[in-house]
PDB file of C-alpha atoms in Angstrom:
ATOM      1  CA  PRO A1438      -0.014  -0.030   0.009  1.00 37.00           C
ATOM      2  CA  GLU A1439       0.992   3.599  -0.577  1.00 37.00           C
ATOM      3  CA  ALA A1440       0.626   4.391   3.141  1.00 39.00           C
ATOM      4  CA  TYR A1441       0.107   2.524   6.381  1.00 35.00           C
ATOM      5  CA  PRO A1442       0.090   3.283  10.151  1.00 38.00           C
ATOM      6  CA  GLN A1443       3.384   4.476  11.850  1.00 39.00           C
ATOM      7  CA  GLY A1444       5.063   1.572  13.365  1.00 37.00           C
ATOM      8  CA  TYR A1445       4.470  -0.827  10.490  1.00 35.00           C
ATOM      9  CA  VAL A1446       7.552  -1.962   8.594  1.00 38.00           C
ATOM     10  CA  GLU A1447       8.177  -4.612   5.845  1.00 37.00           C
ATOM     11  CA  ASP A1448       9.075  -7.861   7.441  1.00 35.00           C
ATOM     12  CA  PHE A1449      11.740 -10.506   6.586  1.00 33.00           C
ATOM     13  CA  ASP A1450      11.307 -14.109   5.544  1.00 34.00           C
ATOM     14  CA  GLU A1451      13.861 -16.908   5.366  1.00 31.00           C
ATOM     15  CA  PRO A1452      14.353 -17.520   1.577  1.00 32.00           C
ATOM     16  CA  ARG A1453      17.491 -16.016   0.265  1.00 32.00           C
ATOM     17  CA  THR A1454      18.436 -14.173  -2.881  1.00 34.00           C
ATOM     18  CA  MET A1455      20.939 -15.430  -5.459  1.00 32.00           C
ATOM     19  CA  HIS A1456      23.548 -13.281  -3.437  1.00 36.00           C
ATOM     20  CA  GLY A1457      22.805 -15.329  -0.278  1.00 35.00           C
ATOM     21  CA  LYS A1458      21.087 -12.388   1.437  1.00 40.00           C
ATOM     22  CA  ARG A1459      17.682 -12.849   3.104  1.00 38.00           C
ATOM     23  CA  ARG A1460      15.071 -11.224   1.105  1.00 40.00           C
ATOM     24  CA  VAL A1461      12.209  -8.914   2.035  1.00 43.00           C
ATOM     25  CA  SER A1462       8.707 -10.355   1.950  1.00 34.00           C
ATOM     26  CA  ALA A1463       5.650  -8.448   0.824  1.00 34.00           C
ATOM     27  CA  HIS A1464       4.015  -8.908   4.116  1.00 32.00           C
ATOM     28  CA  LEU A1465       3.639  -6.117   6.685  1.00 35.00           C
ATOM     29  CA  GLY A1466       3.898  -6.736  10.462  1.00 37.00           C
ATOM     30  CA  TRP A1467       4.699  -4.791  13.657  1.00 40.00           C
ATOM     31  CA  ALA A1468       8.413  -4.218  14.071  1.00 43.00           C
ATOM     32  CA  GLY A1469       8.257  -5.416  17.616  1.00 45.00           C
ATOM     33  CA  GLU A1470       7.060  -8.946  16.547  1.00 46.00           C
ATOM     34  CA  LYS A1471      10.559  -9.791  15.318  1.00 46.00           C
ATOM     35  CA  GLY A1472      13.218  -9.127  17.795  1.00 47.00           C
ATOM     36  CA  ASP A1473      15.999  -9.362  15.231  1.00 52.00           C
ATOM     37  CA  PHE A1474      14.499  -7.030  12.706  1.00 53.00           C
ATOM     38  CA  PHE A1475      16.879  -4.125  13.337  1.00 54.00           C
ATOM     39  CA  SER A1476      19.929  -6.394  13.537  1.00 51.00           C
ATOM     40  CA  ILE A1477      19.006  -7.941  10.245  1.00 53.00           C
ATOM     41  CA  LEU A1478      18.541  -4.481   8.753  1.00 51.00           C
ATOM     42  CA  GLN A1479      22.081  -3.543   9.794  1.00 51.00           C
ATOM     43  CA  GLU A1480      23.568  -6.673   8.485  1.00 48.00           C
ATOM     44  CA  LEU A1481      22.148  -6.143   4.881  1.00 64.00           C
ATOM     45  CA  ASP A1482      22.417  -3.446   2.376  1.00 82.00           C
ATOM     46  CA  MET A1483      18.833  -2.447   2.978  1.00 94.00           C
ATOM     47  CA  ILE A1484      17.278   0.605   1.244  1.00 97.00           C
ATOM     48  CA  ALA A1485      14.725   2.720   3.152  1.00 98.00           C
ATOM     49  CA  ILE A1486      12.155   4.465   0.839  1.00 98.00           C
ATOM     50  CA  ILE A1487      10.596   7.226   2.978  1.00 98.00           C
ATOM     51  CA  ASP A1488       6.875   7.237   3.100  1.00 97.00           C
ATOM     52  CA  TYR A1489       5.311  10.645   3.810  1.00 94.00           C
ATOM     53  CA  GLY A1490       1.996   9.844   2.173  1.00 91.00           C
ATOM     54  CA  MET A1491       2.586  11.508  -1.254  1.00 86.00           C
ATOM     55  CA  GLY A1492       5.375   9.628  -2.900  1.00 76.00           C
ATOM     56  CA  ASN A1493       5.442   7.221  -5.934  1.00 82.00           C
ATOM     57  CA  LEU A1494       6.406   4.561  -3.537  1.00 94.00           C
ATOM     58  CA  ARG A1495       5.328   1.392  -5.316  1.00 93.00           C
ATOM     59  CA  SER A1496       7.071   2.185  -8.643  1.00 96.00           C
ATOM     60  CA  VAL A1497      10.277   3.125  -6.824  1.00 97.00           C
ATOM     61  CA  SER A1498      10.185   0.007  -4.725  1.00 97.00           C
ATOM     62  CA  LYS A1499       9.490  -2.152  -7.684  1.00 97.00           C
ATOM     63  CA  ALA A1500      12.517  -0.646  -9.533  1.00 98.00           C
ATOM     64  CA  PHE A1501      14.839  -1.512  -6.719  1.00 98.00           C
ATOM     65  CA  GLU A1502      13.511  -5.087  -6.695  1.00 96.00           C
ATOM     66  CA  ALA A1503      13.902  -5.373 -10.416  1.00 97.00           C
ATOM     67  CA  VAL A1504      17.798  -4.742 -10.175  1.00 97.00           C
ATOM     68  CA  GLY A1505      18.024  -7.071  -7.156  1.00 96.00           C
ATOM     69  CA  HIS A1506      18.303  -4.499  -4.326  1.00 96.00           C
ATOM     70  CA  GLN A1507      16.148  -4.928  -1.160  1.00 94.00           C
ATOM     71  CA  ALA A1508      13.961  -1.979  -0.173  1.00 97.00           C
ATOM     72  CA  VAL A1509      11.539  -1.134   2.532  1.00 97.00           C
ATOM     73  CA  VAL A1510       8.844   1.520   2.337  1.00 97.00           C
ATOM     74  CA  THR A1511       8.643   3.134   5.846  1.00 97.00           C
ATOM     75  CA  ARG A1512       8.011   6.232   7.859  1.00 96.00           C
ATOM     76  CA  ASP A1513       9.558   4.657  10.960  1.00 97.00           C
ATOM     77  CA  ALA A1514      12.541   6.810  12.138  1.00 97.00           C
ATOM     78  CA  LYS A1515      14.313   3.816  13.506  1.00 96.00           C
ATOM     79  CA  VAL A1516      14.141   1.864  10.287  1.00 97.00           C
ATOM     80  CA  ILE A1517      15.439   4.929   8.393  1.00 98.00           C
ATOM     81  CA  GLY A1518      18.258   5.324  10.938  1.00 97.00           C
ATOM     82  CA  ASN A1519      19.362   1.710  10.487  1.00 96.00           C
ATOM     83  CA  ALA A1520      19.057   1.477   6.633  1.00 97.00           C
ATOM     84  CA  SER A1521      22.233   1.421   4.633  1.00 97.00           C
ATOM     85  CA  HIS A1522      20.779   3.647   1.937  1.00 98.00           C
ATOM     86  CA  VAL A1523      17.838   6.196   2.087  1.00 98.00           C
ATOM     87  CA  VAL A1524      15.554   7.319  -0.751  1.00 98.00           C
ATOM     88  CA  LEU A1525      13.249  10.385  -0.583  1.00 98.00           C
ATOM     89  CA  PRO A1526      10.814  10.110  -3.547  1.00 96.00           C
ATOM     90  CA  GLY A1527       7.973  12.570  -4.241  1.00 89.00           C
ATOM     91  CA  VAL A1528       5.144  13.845  -6.347  1.00 90.00           C
ATOM     92  CA  GLY A1529       2.658  16.558  -5.598  1.00 91.00           C
ATOM     93  CA  ALA A1530       2.912  20.153  -4.483  1.00 94.00           C
ATOM     94  CA  PHE A1531       5.912  21.269  -2.528  1.00 96.00           C
ATOM     95  CA  GLY A1532       4.048  22.862   0.419  1.00 95.00           C
ATOM     96  CA  ASP A1533       1.833  19.869   0.878  1.00 95.00           C
ATOM     97  CA  CYS A1534       4.748  17.489   0.889  1.00 95.00           C
ATOM     98  CA  MET A1535       6.761  19.522   3.338  1.00 96.00           C
ATOM     99  CA  ALA A1536       3.681  19.663   5.649  1.00 96.00           C
ATOM    100  CA  ASN A1537       3.509  15.934   5.518  1.00 96.00           C
ATOM    101  CA  VAL A1538       7.242  15.509   6.217  1.00 97.00           C
ATOM    102  CA  GLU A1539       6.777  17.627   9.323  1.00 97.00           C
ATOM    103  CA  ARG A1540       3.500  15.908  10.294  1.00 96.00           C
ATOM    104  CA  TYR A1541       5.023  12.489  10.291  1.00 97.00           C
ATOM    105  CA  GLY A1542       8.238  13.739  12.106  1.00 97.00           C
ATOM    106  CA  LEU A1543      10.469  12.881   9.127  1.00 98.00           C
ATOM    107  CA  ALA A1544      12.510  16.100   8.784  1.00 98.00           C
ATOM    108  CA  GLU A1545      15.061  15.182  11.394  1.00 98.00           C
ATOM    109  CA  PRO A1546      15.470  11.503  10.353  1.00 98.00           C
ATOM    110  CA  ILE A1547      16.182  12.736   6.865  1.00 98.00           C
ATOM    111  CA  ARG A1548      18.725  15.286   7.958  1.00 98.00           C
ATOM    112  CA  ALA A1549      20.290  12.680  10.204  1.00 98.00           C
ATOM    113  CA  ALA A1550      20.592  10.184   7.454  1.00 98.00           C
ATOM    114  CA  ILE A1551      22.288  12.773   5.259  1.00 98.00           C
ATOM    115  CA  GLN A1552      24.564  13.923   8.112  1.00 98.00           C
ATOM    116  CA  SER A1553      25.527  10.218   8.805  1.00 97.00           C
ATOM    117  CA  GLY A1554      27.212  10.031   5.296  1.00 97.00           C
ATOM    118  CA  ARG A1555      25.029   7.108   4.159  1.00 98.00           C
ATOM    119  CA  PRO A1556      24.106   7.127   0.519  1.00 98.00           C
ATOM    120  CA  PHE A1557      20.990   9.297  -0.075  1.00 98.00           C
ATOM    121  CA  LEU A1558      18.855   9.617  -3.184  1.00 98.00           C
ATOM    122  CA  GLY A1559      16.175  12.244  -3.792  1.00 98.00           C
ATOM    123  CA  ILE A1560      13.741  11.678  -6.730  1.00 98.00           C
ATOM    124  CA  CYS A1561      11.653  14.516  -8.371  1.00 97.00           C
ATOM    125  CA  LEU A1562      10.094  16.341  -5.472  1.00 96.00           C
ATOM    126  CA  GLY A1563      12.510  14.645  -3.275  1.00 97.00           C
ATOM    127  CA  LEU A1564      15.224  16.712  -4.951  1.00 98.00           C
ATOM    128  CA  GLN A1565      13.247  19.970  -4.591  1.00 98.00           C
ATOM    129  CA  LEU A1566      12.545  19.350  -0.894  1.00 98.00           C
ATOM    130  CA  LEU A1567      16.320  19.385  -0.156  1.00 98.00           C
ATOM    131  CA  PHE A1568      16.471  23.061  -1.078  1.00 98.00           C
ATOM    132  CA  GLU A1569      15.902  26.088   1.163  1.00 98.00           C
ATOM    133  CA  GLU A1570      12.548  27.225  -0.257  1.00 97.00           C
ATOM    134  CA  SER A1571      10.136  26.993  -3.178  1.00 97.00           C
ATOM    135  CA  GLU A1572       7.983  29.551  -4.980  1.00 95.00           C
ATOM    136  CA  GLU A1573       5.248  27.029  -5.795  1.00 93.00           C
ATOM    137  CA  PHE A1574       1.919  28.614  -4.684  1.00 91.00           C
ATOM    138  CA  GLY A1575       3.589  31.139  -2.540  1.00 92.00           C
ATOM    139  CA  THR A1576       6.780  30.686  -0.533  1.00 95.00           C
ATOM    140  CA  HIS A1577       7.420  27.474   1.392  1.00 96.00           C
ATOM    141  CA  LYS A1578      10.414  26.427   3.344  1.00 97.00           C
ATOM    142  CA  GLY A1579      12.261  23.322   2.428  1.00 98.00           C
ATOM    143  CA  LEU A1580      14.663  21.110   4.405  1.00 98.00           C
ATOM    144  CA  GLY A1581      17.601  23.428   3.762  1.00 98.00           C
ATOM    145  CA  ILE A1582      20.190  20.762   2.920  1.00 98.00           C
ATOM    146  CA  ILE A1583      21.184  22.442  -0.277  1.00 98.00           C
ATOM    147  CA  SER A1584      21.377  26.214  -0.544  1.00 98.00           C
ATOM    148  CA  GLY A1585      19.089  27.682  -3.295  1.00 98.00           C
ATOM    149  CA  LYS A1586      15.585  27.979  -4.429  1.00 98.00           C
ATOM    150  CA  VAL A1587      12.953  26.007  -6.387  1.00 98.00           C
ATOM    151  CA  ARG A1588      11.641  28.126  -9.294  1.00 97.00           C
ATOM    152  CA  ARG A1589       8.837  27.837 -11.887  1.00 95.00           C
ATOM    153  CA  PHE A1590       9.648  27.564 -15.498  1.00 93.00           C
ATOM    154  CA  ALA A1591       8.980  30.922 -17.246  1.00 87.00           C
ATOM    155  CA  PRO A1592       5.638  30.803 -19.148  1.00 79.00           C
ATOM    156  CA  ASP A1593       6.882  32.951 -22.009  1.00 74.00           C
ATOM    157  CA  GLN A1594       9.455  30.320 -23.306  1.00 69.00           C
ATOM    158  CA  GLY A1595       6.847  29.021 -25.861  1.00 79.00           C
ATOM    159  CA  LEU A1596       6.976  25.569 -24.290  1.00 88.00           C
ATOM    160  CA  LYS A1597       4.262  23.713 -22.394  1.00 91.00           C
ATOM    161  CA  VAL A1598       4.464  23.782 -18.621  1.00 93.00           C
ATOM    162  CA  PRO A1599       4.624  21.151 -16.940  1.00 94.00           C
ATOM    163  CA  HIS A1600       7.696  19.808 -18.715  1.00 96.00           C
ATOM    164  CA  MET A1601       6.350  16.384 -19.320  1.00 96.00           C
ATOM    165  CA  GLY A1602       7.845  13.486 -21.177  1.00 97.00           C
ATOM    166  CA  TRP A1603      11.380  12.416 -22.390  1.00 98.00           C
ATOM    167  CA  ASN A1604      14.268  14.776 -22.481  1.00 98.00           C
ATOM    168  CA  ASN A1605      18.054  14.366 -22.795  1.00 97.00           C
ATOM    169  CA  VAL A1606      20.403  14.918 -19.916  1.00 98.00           C
ATOM    170  CA  THR A1607      23.939  16.233 -20.146  1.00 98.00           C
ATOM    171  CA  ILE A1608      26.379  14.832 -17.585  1.00 98.00           C
ATOM    172  CA  GLU A1609      28.440  17.783 -16.209  1.00 98.00           C
ATOM    173  CA  ARG A1610      30.867  15.772 -14.143  1.00 97.00           C
ATOM    174  CA  PRO A1611      31.478  12.128 -13.319  1.00 96.00           C
ATOM    175  CA  CYS A1612      29.131  10.828 -10.758  1.00 97.00           C
ATOM    176  CA  PRO A1613      29.082   7.216  -9.508  1.00 97.00           C
ATOM    177  CA  LEU A1614      25.369   6.876 -10.062  1.00 98.00           C
ATOM    178  CA  PHE A1615      25.833   7.653 -13.796  1.00 98.00           C
ATOM    179  CA  GLU A1616      28.399   4.960 -14.333  1.00 98.00           C
ATOM    180  CA  GLY A1617      27.393   2.866 -17.390  1.00 97.00           C
ATOM    181  CA  VAL A1618      24.969   5.639 -18.540  1.00 98.00           C
ATOM    182  CA  SER A1619      25.662   7.346 -21.843  1.00 98.00           C
ATOM    183  CA  ASN A1620      25.826  11.110 -21.815  1.00 98.00           C
ATOM    184  CA  GLY A1621      22.892  12.631 -23.612  1.00 98.00           C
ATOM    185  CA  SER A1622      20.550   9.701 -22.570  1.00 98.00           C
ATOM    186  CA  TYR A1623      16.866  10.381 -22.513  1.00 98.00           C
ATOM    187  CA  TRP A1624      15.039  10.429 -19.170  1.00 98.00           C
ATOM    188  CA  TYR A1625      11.315  10.861 -18.080  1.00 98.00           C
ATOM    189  CA  PHE A1626      10.439  14.153 -16.518  1.00 98.00           C
ATOM    190  CA  VAL A1627       7.047  15.560 -15.029  1.00 96.00           C
ATOM    191  CA  HIS A1628       7.553  18.906 -13.328  1.00 97.00           C
ATOM    192  CA  SER A1629       6.700  22.619 -13.542  1.00 96.00           C
ATOM    193  CA  PHE A1630       9.474  23.794 -11.140  1.00 97.00           C
ATOM    194  CA  TYR A1631      13.227  23.372 -11.152  1.00 98.00           C
ATOM    195  CA  VAL A1632      16.009  23.785  -8.652  1.00 98.00           C
ATOM    196  CA  ASP A1633      18.267  26.758  -8.790  1.00 98.00           C
ATOM    197  CA  PRO A1634      21.330  25.919  -6.446  1.00 98.00           C
ATOM    198  CA  SER A1635      23.355  28.790  -5.067  1.00 98.00           C
ATOM    199  CA  ASP A1636      26.517  26.784  -5.683  1.00 97.00           C
ATOM    200  CA  LYS A1637      26.438  25.775  -9.373  1.00 96.00           C
ATOM    201  CA  ALA A1638      29.244  23.200  -8.619  1.00 98.00           C
ATOM    202  CA  VAL A1639      26.683  20.751  -7.081  1.00 98.00           C
ATOM    203  CA  ALA A1640      25.106  20.219 -10.552  1.00 98.00           C
ATOM    204  CA  ALA A1641      25.714  16.640 -11.768  1.00 98.00           C
ATOM    205  CA  THR A1642      23.546  16.973 -14.858  1.00 98.00           C
ATOM    206  CA  THR A1643      21.714  19.739 -16.774  1.00 98.00           C
ATOM    207  CA  THR A1644      18.863  19.644 -19.237  1.00 98.00           C
ATOM    208  CA  ASP A1645      17.377  22.121 -21.726  1.00 97.00           C
ATOM    209  CA  TYR A1646      13.782  23.160 -21.729  1.00 96.00           C
ATOM    210  CA  GLY A1647      13.556  26.753 -22.902  1.00 90.00           C
ATOM    211  CA  THR A1648      16.447  27.363 -20.591  1.00 92.00           C
ATOM    212  CA  SER A1649      19.222  25.210 -19.194  1.00 96.00           C
ATOM    213  CA  PHE A1650      18.300  23.882 -15.664  1.00 98.00           C
ATOM    214  CA  VAL A1651      19.948  21.605 -13.145  1.00 98.00           C
ATOM    215  CA  SER A1652      18.341  18.152 -13.583  1.00 98.00           C
ATOM    216  CA  SER A1653      20.372  16.416 -10.887  1.00 98.00           C
ATOM    217  CA  ILE A1654      22.768  17.295  -8.079  1.00 98.00           C
ATOM    218  CA  TRP A1655      25.634  15.529  -6.274  1.00 98.00           C
ATOM    219  CA  ARG A1656      27.216  16.583  -3.119  1.00 98.00           C
ATOM    220  CA  ASP A1657      29.164  14.090  -0.942  1.00 98.00           C
ATOM    221  CA  ASN A1658      26.742  11.236  -0.051  1.00 98.00           C
ATOM    222  CA  VAL A1659      23.732  13.006  -1.665  1.00 98.00           C
ATOM    223  CA  VAL A1660      22.483  12.521  -5.215  1.00 98.00           C
ATOM    224  CA  ALA A1661      19.163  13.820  -6.264  1.00 98.00           C
ATOM    225  CA  CYS A1662      17.386  14.056  -9.632  1.00 98.00           C
ATOM    226  CA  GLN A1663      14.462  15.910 -11.143  1.00 98.00           C
ATOM    227  CA  PHE A1664      13.784  13.129 -13.657  1.00 98.00           C
ATOM    228  CA  HIS A1665      12.154   9.873 -12.621  1.00 98.00           C
ATOM    229  CA  PRO A1666      14.637   6.953 -12.885  1.00 98.00           C
ATOM    230  CA  GLU A1667      11.910   4.480 -11.978  1.00 97.00           C
ATOM    231  CA  LYS A1668      10.122   5.476 -15.188  1.00 97.00           C
ATOM    232  CA  SER A1669      13.126   5.850 -17.469  1.00 98.00           C
ATOM    233  CA  GLN A1670      13.566   2.301 -18.542  1.00 97.00           C
ATOM    234  CA  ASN A1671      17.103   0.945 -18.934  1.00 97.00           C
ATOM    235  CA  VAL A1672      18.978   4.076 -18.006  1.00 98.00           C
ATOM    236  CA  GLY A1673      16.928   4.677 -15.019  1.00 98.00           C
ATOM    237  CA  LEU A1674      17.340   1.044 -13.795  1.00 98.00           C
ATOM    238  CA  GLN A1675      21.120   1.530 -14.193  1.00 98.00           C
ATOM    239  CA  LEU A1676      21.099   4.512 -11.906  1.00 98.00           C
ATOM    240  CA  ILE A1677      18.968   2.691  -9.376  1.00 98.00           C
ATOM    241  CA  LYS A1678      21.336  -0.257  -9.490  1.00 98.00           C
ATOM    242  CA  ASN A1679      24.320   2.047  -9.113  1.00 98.00           C
ATOM    243  CA  PHE A1680      22.724   3.656  -6.143  1.00 98.00           C
ATOM    244  CA  GLY A1681      22.044   0.338  -4.281  1.00 97.00           C
ATOM    245  CA  SER A1682      25.705  -0.654  -4.856  1.00 96.00           C
ATOM    246  CA  TRP A1683      27.082   2.766  -3.833  1.00 97.00           C
ATOM    247  CA  HIS A1684      29.116   2.920  -0.629  1.00 93.00           C
ATOM    248  CA  THR A1685      30.311   6.356   0.451  1.00 81.00           C
TER     249      THR A1685
END
C-alpha cells in the first residue's frame, strides 16, 4: 500500500536471494514482533524508501526489486536510521509534501541520514525538498540541505508547462550513479518547477527546456534528480542499480 500506520515496517522471511542475502517479503507486520528485525537491517544493504504519504512509492520500490536490491517503504525513524541507503521520492505540491514530512516527524530523520554519510537519493520532488525554499503557490520552506531555491519555468518560453515526457540529460561531471549511462541519454520528466542551487558546482547533470536547468545534483553522499529513474527504462534502472551498490 501507498501508506500505512506508523510503526508498520516490511518484514523479513527466510528465503535468500541469489547473493545469499535474506530477502524482504511483501508482508507487513509490527516491528516489535521480530526481535532481530533491526539487527538484520544492519547486516544487509537495506534501502529505506521514505513514506510521507505522497510519494510514488510502489514504482520506486519495484524498480529496486527489479535490479536485485532490497528496499523497505517506511516512515519509521528507527528503520530509516538503521538502513544502509535512504531514498526520498516525491510527487505533488511542494508545500503539501513539506507539511506531511513535518507531520510524520520525518524532517530530522532525513537530516540525520544525510549527516551520517550514508548514500541518499532524492527523486523529483525529493530533490526539490532538499532546497531552502520553493516559490510554488507562494513561498514554502524546504529542508535546507542544499542552498538555493525552487523556481517555476517561465511561461513565455513558448513551451508547455509542466515539462512532461522524455528529454536528454547532459552529464556535467563524473558521478558514481551515472556509471554505465551514456551522456545525452533520455530520461522521463514531469515537473513545472526546477532547482536553482546557489553553488552551481553541485550540478551533476543539466537539461534544456527553454532554458538550461539543473536536472540532478551530487554533493558528498547525496544525489538527487528531477527526472524519474523508476520511469526511465534501462538508463533509470542502471542509476537505481548503481545507487544500491554505492558505498560512500
